[in-house]
CSV table of C-alpha atoms and ligand atoms in Angstrom, one decimal:
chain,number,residue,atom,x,y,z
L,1,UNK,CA,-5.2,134.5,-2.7
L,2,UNK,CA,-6.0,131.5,-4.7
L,3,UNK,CA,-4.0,129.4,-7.0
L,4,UNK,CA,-5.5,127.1,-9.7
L,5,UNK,CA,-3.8,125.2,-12.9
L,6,UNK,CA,-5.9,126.2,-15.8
L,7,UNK,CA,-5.6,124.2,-18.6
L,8,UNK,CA,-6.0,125.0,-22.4
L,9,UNK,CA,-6.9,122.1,-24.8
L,10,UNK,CA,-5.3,121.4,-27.9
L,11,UNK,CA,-6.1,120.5,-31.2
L,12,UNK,CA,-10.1,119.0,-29.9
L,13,UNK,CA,-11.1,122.6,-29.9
L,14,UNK,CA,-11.1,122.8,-34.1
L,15,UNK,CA,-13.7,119.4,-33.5
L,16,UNK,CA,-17.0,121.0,-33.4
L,17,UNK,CA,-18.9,117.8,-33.5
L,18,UNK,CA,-17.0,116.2,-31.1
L,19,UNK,CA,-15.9,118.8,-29.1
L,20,UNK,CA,-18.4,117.5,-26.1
L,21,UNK,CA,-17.0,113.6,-26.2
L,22,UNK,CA,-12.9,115.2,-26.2
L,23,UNK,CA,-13.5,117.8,-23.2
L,24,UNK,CA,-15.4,114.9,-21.1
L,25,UNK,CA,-12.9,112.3,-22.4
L,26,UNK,CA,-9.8,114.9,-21.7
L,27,UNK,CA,-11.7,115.5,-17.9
L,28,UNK,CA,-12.1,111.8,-17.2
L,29,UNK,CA,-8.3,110.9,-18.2
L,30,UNK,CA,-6.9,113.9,-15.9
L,31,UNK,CA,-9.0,113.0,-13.1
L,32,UNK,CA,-8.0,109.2,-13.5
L,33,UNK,CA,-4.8,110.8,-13.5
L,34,UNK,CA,-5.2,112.5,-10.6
L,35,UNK,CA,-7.2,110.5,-7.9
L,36,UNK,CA,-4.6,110.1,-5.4
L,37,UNK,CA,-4.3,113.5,-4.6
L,38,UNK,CA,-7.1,116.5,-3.1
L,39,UNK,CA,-8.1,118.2,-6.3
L,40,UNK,CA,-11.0,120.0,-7.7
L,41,UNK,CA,-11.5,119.7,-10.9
L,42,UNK,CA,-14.2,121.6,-13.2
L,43,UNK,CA,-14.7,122.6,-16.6
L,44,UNK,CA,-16.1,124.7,-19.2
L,45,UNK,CA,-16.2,124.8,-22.8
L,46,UNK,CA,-12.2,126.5,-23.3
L,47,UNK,CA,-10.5,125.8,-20.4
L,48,UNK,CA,-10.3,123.1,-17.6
L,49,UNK,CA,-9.5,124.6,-13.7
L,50,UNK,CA,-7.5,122.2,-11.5
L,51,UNK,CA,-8.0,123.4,-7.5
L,52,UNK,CA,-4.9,121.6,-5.5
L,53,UNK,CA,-2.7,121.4,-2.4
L,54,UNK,CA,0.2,123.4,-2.4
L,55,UNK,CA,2.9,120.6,-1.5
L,56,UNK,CA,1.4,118.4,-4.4
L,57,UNK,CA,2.2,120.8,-7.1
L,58,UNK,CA,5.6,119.8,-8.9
L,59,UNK,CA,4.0,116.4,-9.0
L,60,UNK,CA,0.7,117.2,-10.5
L,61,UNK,CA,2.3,119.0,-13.4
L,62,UNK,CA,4.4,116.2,-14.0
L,63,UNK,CA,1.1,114.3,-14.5
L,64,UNK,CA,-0.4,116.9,-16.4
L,65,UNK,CA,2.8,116.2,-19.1
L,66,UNK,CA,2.1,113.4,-19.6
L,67,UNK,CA,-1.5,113.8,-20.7
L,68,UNK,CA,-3.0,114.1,-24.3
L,69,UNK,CA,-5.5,116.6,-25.3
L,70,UNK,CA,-3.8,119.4,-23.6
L,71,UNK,CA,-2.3,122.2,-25.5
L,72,UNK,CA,-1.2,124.1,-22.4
L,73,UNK,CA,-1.4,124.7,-19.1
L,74,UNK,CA,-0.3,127.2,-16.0
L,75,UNK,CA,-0.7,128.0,-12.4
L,76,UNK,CA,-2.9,131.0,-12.2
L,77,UNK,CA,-3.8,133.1,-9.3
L,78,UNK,CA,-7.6,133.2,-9.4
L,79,UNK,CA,-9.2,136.3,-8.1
L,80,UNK,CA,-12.8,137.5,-7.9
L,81,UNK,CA,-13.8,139.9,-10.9
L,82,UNK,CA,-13.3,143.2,-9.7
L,83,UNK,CA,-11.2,145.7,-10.6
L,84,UNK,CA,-9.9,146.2,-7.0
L,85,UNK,CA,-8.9,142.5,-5.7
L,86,UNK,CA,-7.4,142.5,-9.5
L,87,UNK,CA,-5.1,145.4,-9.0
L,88,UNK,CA,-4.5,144.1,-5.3
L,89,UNK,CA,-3.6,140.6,-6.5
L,90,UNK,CA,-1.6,141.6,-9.2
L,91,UNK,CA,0.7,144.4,-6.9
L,92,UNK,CA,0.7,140.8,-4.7
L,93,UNK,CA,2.3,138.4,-7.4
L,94,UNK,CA,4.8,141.2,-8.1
L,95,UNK,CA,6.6,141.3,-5.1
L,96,UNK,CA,8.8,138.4,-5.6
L,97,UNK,CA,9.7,138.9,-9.1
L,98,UNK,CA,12.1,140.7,-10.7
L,99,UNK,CA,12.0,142.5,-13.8
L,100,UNK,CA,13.3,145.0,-16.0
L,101,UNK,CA,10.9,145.1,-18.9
L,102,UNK,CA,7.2,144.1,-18.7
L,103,UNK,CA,3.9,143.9,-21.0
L,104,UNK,CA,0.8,143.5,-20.0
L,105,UNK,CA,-1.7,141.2,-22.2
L,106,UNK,CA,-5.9,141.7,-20.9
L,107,UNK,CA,-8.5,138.8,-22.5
L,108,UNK,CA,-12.1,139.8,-21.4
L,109,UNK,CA,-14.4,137.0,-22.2
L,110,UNK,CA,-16.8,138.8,-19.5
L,111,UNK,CA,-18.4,141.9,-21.7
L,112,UNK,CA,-20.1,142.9,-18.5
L,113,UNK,CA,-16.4,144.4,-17.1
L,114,UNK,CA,-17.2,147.8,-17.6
L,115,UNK,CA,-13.0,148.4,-19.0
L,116,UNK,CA,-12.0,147.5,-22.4
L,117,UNK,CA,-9.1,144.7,-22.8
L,118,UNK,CA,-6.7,147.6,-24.5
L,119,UNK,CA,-7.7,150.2,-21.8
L,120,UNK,CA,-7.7,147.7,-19.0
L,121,UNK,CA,-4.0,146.7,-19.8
L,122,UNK,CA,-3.1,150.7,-19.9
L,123,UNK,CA,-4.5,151.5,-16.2
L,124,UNK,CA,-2.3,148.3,-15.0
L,125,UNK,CA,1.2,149.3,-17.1
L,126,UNK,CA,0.7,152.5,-15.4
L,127,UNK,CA,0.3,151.2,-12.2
L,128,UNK,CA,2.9,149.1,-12.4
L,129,UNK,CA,4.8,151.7,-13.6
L,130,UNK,CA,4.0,153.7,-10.5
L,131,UNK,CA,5.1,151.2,-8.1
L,132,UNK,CA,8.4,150.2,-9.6
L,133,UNK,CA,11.3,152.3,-10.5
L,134,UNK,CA,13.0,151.4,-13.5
L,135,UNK,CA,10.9,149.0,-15.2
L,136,UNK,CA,9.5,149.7,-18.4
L,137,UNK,CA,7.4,148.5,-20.9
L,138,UNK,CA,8.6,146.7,-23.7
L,139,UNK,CA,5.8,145.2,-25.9
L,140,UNK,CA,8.1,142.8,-28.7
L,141,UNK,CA,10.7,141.4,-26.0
L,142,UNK,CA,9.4,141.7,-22.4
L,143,UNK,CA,11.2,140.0,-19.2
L,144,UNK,CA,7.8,139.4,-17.7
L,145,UNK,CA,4.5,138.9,-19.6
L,146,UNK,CA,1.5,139.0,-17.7
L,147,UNK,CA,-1.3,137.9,-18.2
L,148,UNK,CA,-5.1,138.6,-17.1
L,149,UNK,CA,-8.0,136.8,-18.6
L,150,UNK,CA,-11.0,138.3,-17.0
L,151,UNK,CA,-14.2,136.2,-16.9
L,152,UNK,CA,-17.5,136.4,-16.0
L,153,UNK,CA,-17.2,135.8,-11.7
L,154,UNK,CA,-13.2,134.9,-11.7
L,155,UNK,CA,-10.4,136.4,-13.5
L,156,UNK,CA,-7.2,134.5,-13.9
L,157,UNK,CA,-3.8,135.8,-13.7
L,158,UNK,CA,-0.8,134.5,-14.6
L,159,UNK,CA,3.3,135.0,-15.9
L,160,UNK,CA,4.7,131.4,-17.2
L,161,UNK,CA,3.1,129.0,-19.6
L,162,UNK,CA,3.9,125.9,-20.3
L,163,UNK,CA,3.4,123.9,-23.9
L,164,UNK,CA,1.8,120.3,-23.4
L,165,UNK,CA,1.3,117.3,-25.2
L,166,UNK,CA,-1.0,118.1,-27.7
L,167,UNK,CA,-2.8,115.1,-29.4
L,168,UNK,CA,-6.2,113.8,-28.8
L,169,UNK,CA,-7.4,112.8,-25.4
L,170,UNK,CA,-6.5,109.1,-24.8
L,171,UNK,CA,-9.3,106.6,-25.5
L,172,UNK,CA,-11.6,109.0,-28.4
L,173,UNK,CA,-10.7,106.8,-31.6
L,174,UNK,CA,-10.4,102.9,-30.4
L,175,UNK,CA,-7.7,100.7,-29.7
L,176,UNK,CA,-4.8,99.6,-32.1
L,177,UNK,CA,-2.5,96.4,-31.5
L,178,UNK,CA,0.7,97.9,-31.5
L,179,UNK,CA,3.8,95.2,-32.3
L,180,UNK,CA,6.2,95.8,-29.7
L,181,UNK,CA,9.8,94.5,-30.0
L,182,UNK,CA,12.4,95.6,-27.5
L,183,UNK,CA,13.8,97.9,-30.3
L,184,UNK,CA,14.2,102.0,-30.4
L,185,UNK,CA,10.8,102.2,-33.6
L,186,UNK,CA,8.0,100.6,-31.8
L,187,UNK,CA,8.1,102.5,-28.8
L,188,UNK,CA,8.2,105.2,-30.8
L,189,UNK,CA,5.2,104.4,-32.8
L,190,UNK,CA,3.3,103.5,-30.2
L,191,UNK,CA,3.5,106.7,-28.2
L,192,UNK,CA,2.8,108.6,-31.4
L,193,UNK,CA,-0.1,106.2,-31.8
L,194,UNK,CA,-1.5,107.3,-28.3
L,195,UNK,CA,-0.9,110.7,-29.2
L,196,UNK,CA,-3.8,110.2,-31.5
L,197,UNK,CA,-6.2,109.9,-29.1
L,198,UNK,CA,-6.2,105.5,-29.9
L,199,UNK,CA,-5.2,103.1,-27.0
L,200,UNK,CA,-2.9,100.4,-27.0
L,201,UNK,CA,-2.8,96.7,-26.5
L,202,UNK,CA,1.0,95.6,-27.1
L,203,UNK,CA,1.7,91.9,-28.7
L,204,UNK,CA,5.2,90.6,-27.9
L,205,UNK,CA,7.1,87.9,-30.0
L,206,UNK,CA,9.2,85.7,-27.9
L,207,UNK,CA,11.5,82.6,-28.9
L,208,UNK,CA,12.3,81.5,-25.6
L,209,UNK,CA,15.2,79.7,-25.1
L,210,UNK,CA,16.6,81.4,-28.3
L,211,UNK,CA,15.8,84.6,-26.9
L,212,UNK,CA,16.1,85.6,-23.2
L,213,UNK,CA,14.0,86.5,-20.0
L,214,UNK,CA,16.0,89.9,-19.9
L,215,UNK,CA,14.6,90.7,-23.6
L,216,UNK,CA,10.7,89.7,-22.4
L,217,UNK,CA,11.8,92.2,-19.4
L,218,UNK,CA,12.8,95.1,-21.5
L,219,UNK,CA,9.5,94.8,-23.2
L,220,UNK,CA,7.7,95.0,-20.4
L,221,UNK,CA,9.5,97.9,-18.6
L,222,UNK,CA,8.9,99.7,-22.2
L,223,UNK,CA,5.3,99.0,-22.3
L,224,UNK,CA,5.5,100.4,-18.5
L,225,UNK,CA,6.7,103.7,-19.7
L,226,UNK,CA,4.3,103.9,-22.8
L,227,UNK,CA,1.4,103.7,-19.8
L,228,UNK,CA,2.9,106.7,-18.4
L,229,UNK,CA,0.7,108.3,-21.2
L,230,UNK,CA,-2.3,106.3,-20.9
L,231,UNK,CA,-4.2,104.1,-18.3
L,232,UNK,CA,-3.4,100.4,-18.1
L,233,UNK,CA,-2.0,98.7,-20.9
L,234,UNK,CA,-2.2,95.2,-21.7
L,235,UNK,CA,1.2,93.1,-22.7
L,236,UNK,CA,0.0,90.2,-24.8
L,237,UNK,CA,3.0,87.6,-24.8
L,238,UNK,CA,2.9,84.8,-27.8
L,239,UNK,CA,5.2,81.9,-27.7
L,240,UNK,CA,6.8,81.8,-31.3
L,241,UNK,CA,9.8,79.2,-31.0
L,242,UNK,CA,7.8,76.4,-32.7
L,243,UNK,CA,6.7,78.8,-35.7
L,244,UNK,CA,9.8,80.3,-35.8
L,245,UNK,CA,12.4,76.7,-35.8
L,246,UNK,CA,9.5,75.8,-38.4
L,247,UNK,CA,10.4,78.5,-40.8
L,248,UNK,CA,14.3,77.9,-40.4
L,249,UNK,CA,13.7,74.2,-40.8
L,250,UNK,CA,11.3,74.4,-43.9
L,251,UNK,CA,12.0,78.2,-46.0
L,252,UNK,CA,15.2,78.8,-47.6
L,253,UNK,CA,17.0,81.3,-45.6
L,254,UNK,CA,17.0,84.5,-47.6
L,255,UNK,CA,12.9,84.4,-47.2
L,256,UNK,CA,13.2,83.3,-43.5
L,257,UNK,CA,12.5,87.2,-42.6
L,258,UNK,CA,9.9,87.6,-44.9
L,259,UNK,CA,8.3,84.0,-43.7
L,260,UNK,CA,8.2,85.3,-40.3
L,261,UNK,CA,7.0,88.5,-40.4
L,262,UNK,CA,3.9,87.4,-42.4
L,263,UNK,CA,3.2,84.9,-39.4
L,264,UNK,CA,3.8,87.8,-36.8
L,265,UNK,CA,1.1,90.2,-38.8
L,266,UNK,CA,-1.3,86.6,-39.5
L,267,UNK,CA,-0.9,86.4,-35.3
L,268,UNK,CA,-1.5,90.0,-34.9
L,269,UNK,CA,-4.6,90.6,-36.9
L,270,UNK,CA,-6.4,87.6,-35.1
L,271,UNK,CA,-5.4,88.6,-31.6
L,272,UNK,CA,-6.6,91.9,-32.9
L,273,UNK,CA,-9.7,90.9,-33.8
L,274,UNK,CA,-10.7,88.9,-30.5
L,275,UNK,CA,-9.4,91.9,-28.3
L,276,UNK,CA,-11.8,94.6,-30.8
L,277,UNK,CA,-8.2,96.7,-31.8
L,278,UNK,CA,-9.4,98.3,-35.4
L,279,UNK,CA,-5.9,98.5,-36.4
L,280,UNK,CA,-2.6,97.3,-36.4
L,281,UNK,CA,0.3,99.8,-35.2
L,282,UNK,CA,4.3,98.7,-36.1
L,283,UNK,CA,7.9,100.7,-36.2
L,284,UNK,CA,8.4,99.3,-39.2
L,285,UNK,CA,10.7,102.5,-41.0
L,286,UNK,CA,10.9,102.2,-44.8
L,287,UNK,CA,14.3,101.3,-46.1
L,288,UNK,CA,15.4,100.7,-42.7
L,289,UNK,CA,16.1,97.0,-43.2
L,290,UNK,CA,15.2,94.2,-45.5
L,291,UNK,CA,12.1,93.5,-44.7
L,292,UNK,CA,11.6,97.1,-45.0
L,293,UNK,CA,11.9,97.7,-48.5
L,294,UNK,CA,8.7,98.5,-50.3
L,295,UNK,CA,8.0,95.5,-51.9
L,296,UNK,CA,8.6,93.4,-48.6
L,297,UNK,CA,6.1,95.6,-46.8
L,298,UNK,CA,3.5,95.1,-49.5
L,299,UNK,CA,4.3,91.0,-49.5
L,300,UNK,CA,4.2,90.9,-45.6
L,301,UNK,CA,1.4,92.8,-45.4
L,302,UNK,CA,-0.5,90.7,-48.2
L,303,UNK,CA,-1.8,88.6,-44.9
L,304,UNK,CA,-3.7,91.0,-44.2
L,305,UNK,CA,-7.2,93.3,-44.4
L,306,UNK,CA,-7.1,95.1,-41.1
L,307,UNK,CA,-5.6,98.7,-41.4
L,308,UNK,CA,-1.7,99.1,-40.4
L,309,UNK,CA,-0.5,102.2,-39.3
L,310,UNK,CA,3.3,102.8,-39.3
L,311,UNK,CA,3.9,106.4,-37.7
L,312,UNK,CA,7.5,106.3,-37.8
L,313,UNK,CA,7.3,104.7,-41.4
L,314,UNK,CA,9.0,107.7,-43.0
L,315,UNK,CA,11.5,109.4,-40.0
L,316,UNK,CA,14.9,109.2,-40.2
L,317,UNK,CA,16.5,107.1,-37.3
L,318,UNK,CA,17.9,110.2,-35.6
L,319,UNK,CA,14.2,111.8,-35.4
L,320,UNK,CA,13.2,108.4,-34.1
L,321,UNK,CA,15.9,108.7,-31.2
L,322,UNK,CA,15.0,112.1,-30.2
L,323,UNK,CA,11.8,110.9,-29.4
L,324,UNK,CA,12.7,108.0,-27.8
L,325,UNK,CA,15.3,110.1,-25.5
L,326,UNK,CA,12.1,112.4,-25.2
L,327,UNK,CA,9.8,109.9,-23.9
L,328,UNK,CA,12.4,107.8,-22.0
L,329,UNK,CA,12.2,104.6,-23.5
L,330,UNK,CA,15.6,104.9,-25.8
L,331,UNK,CA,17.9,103.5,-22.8
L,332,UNK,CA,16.0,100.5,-22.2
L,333,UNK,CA,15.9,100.3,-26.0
L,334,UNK,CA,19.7,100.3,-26.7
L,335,UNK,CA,19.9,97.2,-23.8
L,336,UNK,CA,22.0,94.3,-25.6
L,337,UNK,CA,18.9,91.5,-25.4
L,338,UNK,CA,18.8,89.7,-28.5
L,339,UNK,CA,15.1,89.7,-30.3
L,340,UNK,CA,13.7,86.7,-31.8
L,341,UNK,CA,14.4,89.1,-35.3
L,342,UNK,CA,17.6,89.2,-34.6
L,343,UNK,CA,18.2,85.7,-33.4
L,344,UNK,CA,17.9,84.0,-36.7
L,345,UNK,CA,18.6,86.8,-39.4
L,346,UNK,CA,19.7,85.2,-42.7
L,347,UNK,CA,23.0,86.4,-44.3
L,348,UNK,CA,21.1,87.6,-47.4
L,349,UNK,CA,17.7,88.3,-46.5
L,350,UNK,CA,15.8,88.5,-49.9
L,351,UNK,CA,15.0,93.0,-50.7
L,352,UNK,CA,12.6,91.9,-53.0
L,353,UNK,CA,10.8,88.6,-52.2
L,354,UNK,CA,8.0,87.8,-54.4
L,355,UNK,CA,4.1,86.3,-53.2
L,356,UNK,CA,4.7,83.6,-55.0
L,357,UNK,CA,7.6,82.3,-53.4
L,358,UNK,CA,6.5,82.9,-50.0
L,359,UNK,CA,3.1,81.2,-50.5
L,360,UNK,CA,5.1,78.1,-52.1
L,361,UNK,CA,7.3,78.3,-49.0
L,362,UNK,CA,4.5,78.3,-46.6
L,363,UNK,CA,3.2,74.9,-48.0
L,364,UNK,CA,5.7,72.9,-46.7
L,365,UNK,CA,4.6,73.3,-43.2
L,366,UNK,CA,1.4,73.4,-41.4
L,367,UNK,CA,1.5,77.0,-40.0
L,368,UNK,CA,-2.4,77.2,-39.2
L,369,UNK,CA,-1.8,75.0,-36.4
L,370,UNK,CA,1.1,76.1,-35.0
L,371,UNK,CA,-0.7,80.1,-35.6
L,372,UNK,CA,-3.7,78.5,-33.4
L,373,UNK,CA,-1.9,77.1,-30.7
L,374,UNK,CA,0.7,80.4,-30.0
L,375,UNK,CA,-2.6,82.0,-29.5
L,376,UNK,CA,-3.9,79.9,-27.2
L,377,UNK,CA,-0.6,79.5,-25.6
L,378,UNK,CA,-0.5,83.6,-25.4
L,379,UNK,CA,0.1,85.2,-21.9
L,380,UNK,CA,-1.5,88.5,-21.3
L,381,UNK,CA,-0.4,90.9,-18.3
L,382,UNK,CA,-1.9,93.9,-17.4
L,383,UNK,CA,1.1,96.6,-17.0
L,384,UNK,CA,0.4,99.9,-15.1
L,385,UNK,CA,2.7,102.8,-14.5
L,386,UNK,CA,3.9,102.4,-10.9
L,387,UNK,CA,4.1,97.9,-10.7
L,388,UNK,CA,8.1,96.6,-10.0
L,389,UNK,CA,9.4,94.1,-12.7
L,390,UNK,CA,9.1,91.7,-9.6
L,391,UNK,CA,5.6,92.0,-9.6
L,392,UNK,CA,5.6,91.1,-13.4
L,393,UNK,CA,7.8,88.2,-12.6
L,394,UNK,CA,5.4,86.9,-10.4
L,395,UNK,CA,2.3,87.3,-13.0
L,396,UNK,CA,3.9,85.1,-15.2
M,1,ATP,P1,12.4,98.5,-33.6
M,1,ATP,O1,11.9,98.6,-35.0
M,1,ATP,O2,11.3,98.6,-32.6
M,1,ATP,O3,13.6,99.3,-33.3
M,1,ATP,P2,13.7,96.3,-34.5
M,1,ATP,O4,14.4,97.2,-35.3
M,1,ATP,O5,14.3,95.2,-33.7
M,1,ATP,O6,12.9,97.1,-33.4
M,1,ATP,P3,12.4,95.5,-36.9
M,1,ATP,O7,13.1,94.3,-37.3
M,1,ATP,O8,12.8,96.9,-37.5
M,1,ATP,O9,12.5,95.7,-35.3
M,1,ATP,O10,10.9,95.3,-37.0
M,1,ATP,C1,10.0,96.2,-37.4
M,1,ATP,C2,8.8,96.2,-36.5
M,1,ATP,O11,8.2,94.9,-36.4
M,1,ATP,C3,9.1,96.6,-35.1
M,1,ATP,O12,9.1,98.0,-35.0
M,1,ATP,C4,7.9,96.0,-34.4
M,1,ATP,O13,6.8,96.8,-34.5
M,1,ATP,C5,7.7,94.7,-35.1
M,1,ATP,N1,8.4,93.6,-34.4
M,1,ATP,C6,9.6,93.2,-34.7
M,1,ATP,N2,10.0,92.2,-33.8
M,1,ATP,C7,9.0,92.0,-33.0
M,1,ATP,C8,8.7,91.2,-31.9
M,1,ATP,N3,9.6,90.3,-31.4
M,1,ATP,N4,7.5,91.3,-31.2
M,1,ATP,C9,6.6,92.2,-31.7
M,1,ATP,N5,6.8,93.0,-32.7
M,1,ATP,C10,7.9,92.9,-33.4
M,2,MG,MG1,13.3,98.9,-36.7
């Protein structure tokens, strides 16, 4: 008897014109996924069939949880079509199970199968019904649910399903720059931006010696676990301590947030623009803090043309934290490292700073320069799933 995870896609399947590009996409990324281990993989136009070694099982659905594009998946016992090694395999799969109530649900995608779906589920209730005592069916609230989709050479037979990620297939709508500081939001956003099917580059603001190695660190062991759903992902690191003294020496303080952010999003869209990401991804949360009111989002993001996408921009902070307890980034989140935001907040950062002012601010020092230079000065590191933070150390 034969065991294979069958996999249902998600959302793709509503995107006829695409639907080709998502199911080869989704197959690349799983096999990716999957290339250390003996699997077979094939595919048709509704499902996607994984063949694999017993021992490897627990670990290749753990892999499979962490892929987008799939709506849900199970381990199926795969039998021949007929209705004897159906019957066979199903009395089989019973043996170890225990039950009280049971319902039996038939999908025949193969007209040939001379037995309706409806009459095809009646003949096996009764059987099982004849082979076990005190079972019975129960059709709203059953114990055990089976399942038999019967196709044209193989039918598929299964009890448990599980729900998956969902989203579009990683790497099906270009790559977004996502701004990553060490905080709970960008995380967040970035994993809700992969769940769109976009891949990520990260950019990474440091103020070294006003902030620390340990806060570079946390970055990068959070861009780790954001490749957990993807490939690679690369960690673009920009010296910002001469931009940064520069705004404290020459902007009066309550703008000094407002000043800084518009550099970040100037540095952003031109790294953006060399690496070919068509959009800008941030945590920034509306009300959340100063620079988060609406007028300081439109003024900040006055530096800019290129598209921003926010995707926690309107969740509450608790939603943001299940998330981040979801995807297991919100304890390296909560570590005490001080950001270069954090470093130099103002007492009274301005709620609603006006263009004018900032652009009369940003005269008194050459920023262009400085903007050129932290790009040139920028250290990229390519961060995969499984690398120590040794390994990083020694990158850089
Ligand atoms: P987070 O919002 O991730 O919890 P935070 O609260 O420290 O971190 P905010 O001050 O809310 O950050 O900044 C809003 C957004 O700006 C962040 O979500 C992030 O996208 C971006 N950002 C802030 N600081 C940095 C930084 N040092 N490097 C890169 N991006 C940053
Ligand atoms: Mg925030």
């Amino acid at each position: 008897m034969n065991k294979v995870i069958l996999i249902k896609y998600g959302e793709l399947t509503t995107k006829k014109g695409n639907r080709k590009f998502f199911i080869n996409t989704l197959y690349n990324n799983i096999k990716n996924k999957l290339k250390n281990f003996d699997v077979k993989i094939y595919k048709d136009i509704s499902r996607m069939y994984i063949e694999f070694n017993d021992i490897d099982l627990d670990i290749i659905l753990m892999k499979i949880n962490s892929i987008f594009g799939i709506h849900e998946y199970l381990v199926a016992h795969k039998v021949e079509t007929s209705e004897h090694a159906i019957k066979d395999c199903l009395l089989n799969i019973l043996k170890d199970k225990k039950f009280s109530t049971f319902k039996v649900e038939t999908k025949r995608s193969d007209k040939s199968f001379p037995i309706s779906s409806l009459e095809f589920s009646k003949q096996i209730g009764g059987l099982i019904l004849k082979n076990y005592k005190n079972v019975s069916v129960d059709v709203h609230n059953p114990e055990l649910l089976l399942k038999i989709e019967i196709r044209e050479h193989y039918t598929y037979i299964y009890t448990n399903s599980y729900k998956g990620l969902g989203g579009y297939p990683n790497g099906t709508l270009g790559k977004a720059m996502l701004m990553l500081s060490g905080g709970i939001d960008s995380p967040v956003a970035g994993y809700l931006t992969l769940k769109r099917g976009i891949r990520l580059e990260c950019i990474y603001f440091e103020a070294i010696p006003h902030t620390s190695i340990e806060a570079r660190n946390k970055v990068i062991e959070l861009t780790k676990k954001l490749s957990k759903y993807t490939d690679k992902i690369l960690l673009n690191i920009i010296p910002f301590t001469e931009i940064q003294e520069s705004i404290y020496k020459n902007v009066d303080s309550e703008y000094c947030i407002t000043i800084m952010r518009r550099m970040m999003y100037r540095i952003t869209e031109k790294l953006s623009q060399k690496r070919n990401c068509l959009v800008i991804c941030n945590g920034e949360s509306v009300g959340q803090v100063a620079s988060q009111t609406l007028t300081s989002m439109s003024v900040i993001n006055d530096v800019t043309n290129m598209p921003v996408i926010r995707p926690v921009a309107c969740m509450d902070k608790l939603e943001i934290i299940d998330i981040a307890k979801k995807i297991d980034t919100y304890e390296t989140s909560i570590l005490p490292y001080e950001d270069c935001c954090t470093v130099f907040v103002p007492k009274h950062p301005v709620i609603n700073p006006k263009l004018s002012k900032c652009l009369e601010c940003e005269k008194k020092f050459d920023y262009e320069g400085m903007i050129e230079k932290a790009i040139n000065n920028c250290k990229t590191i390519e961060i995969i799933e499984k690398k120590s933070k040794q390994e990083y150390k020694d990158l850089l």
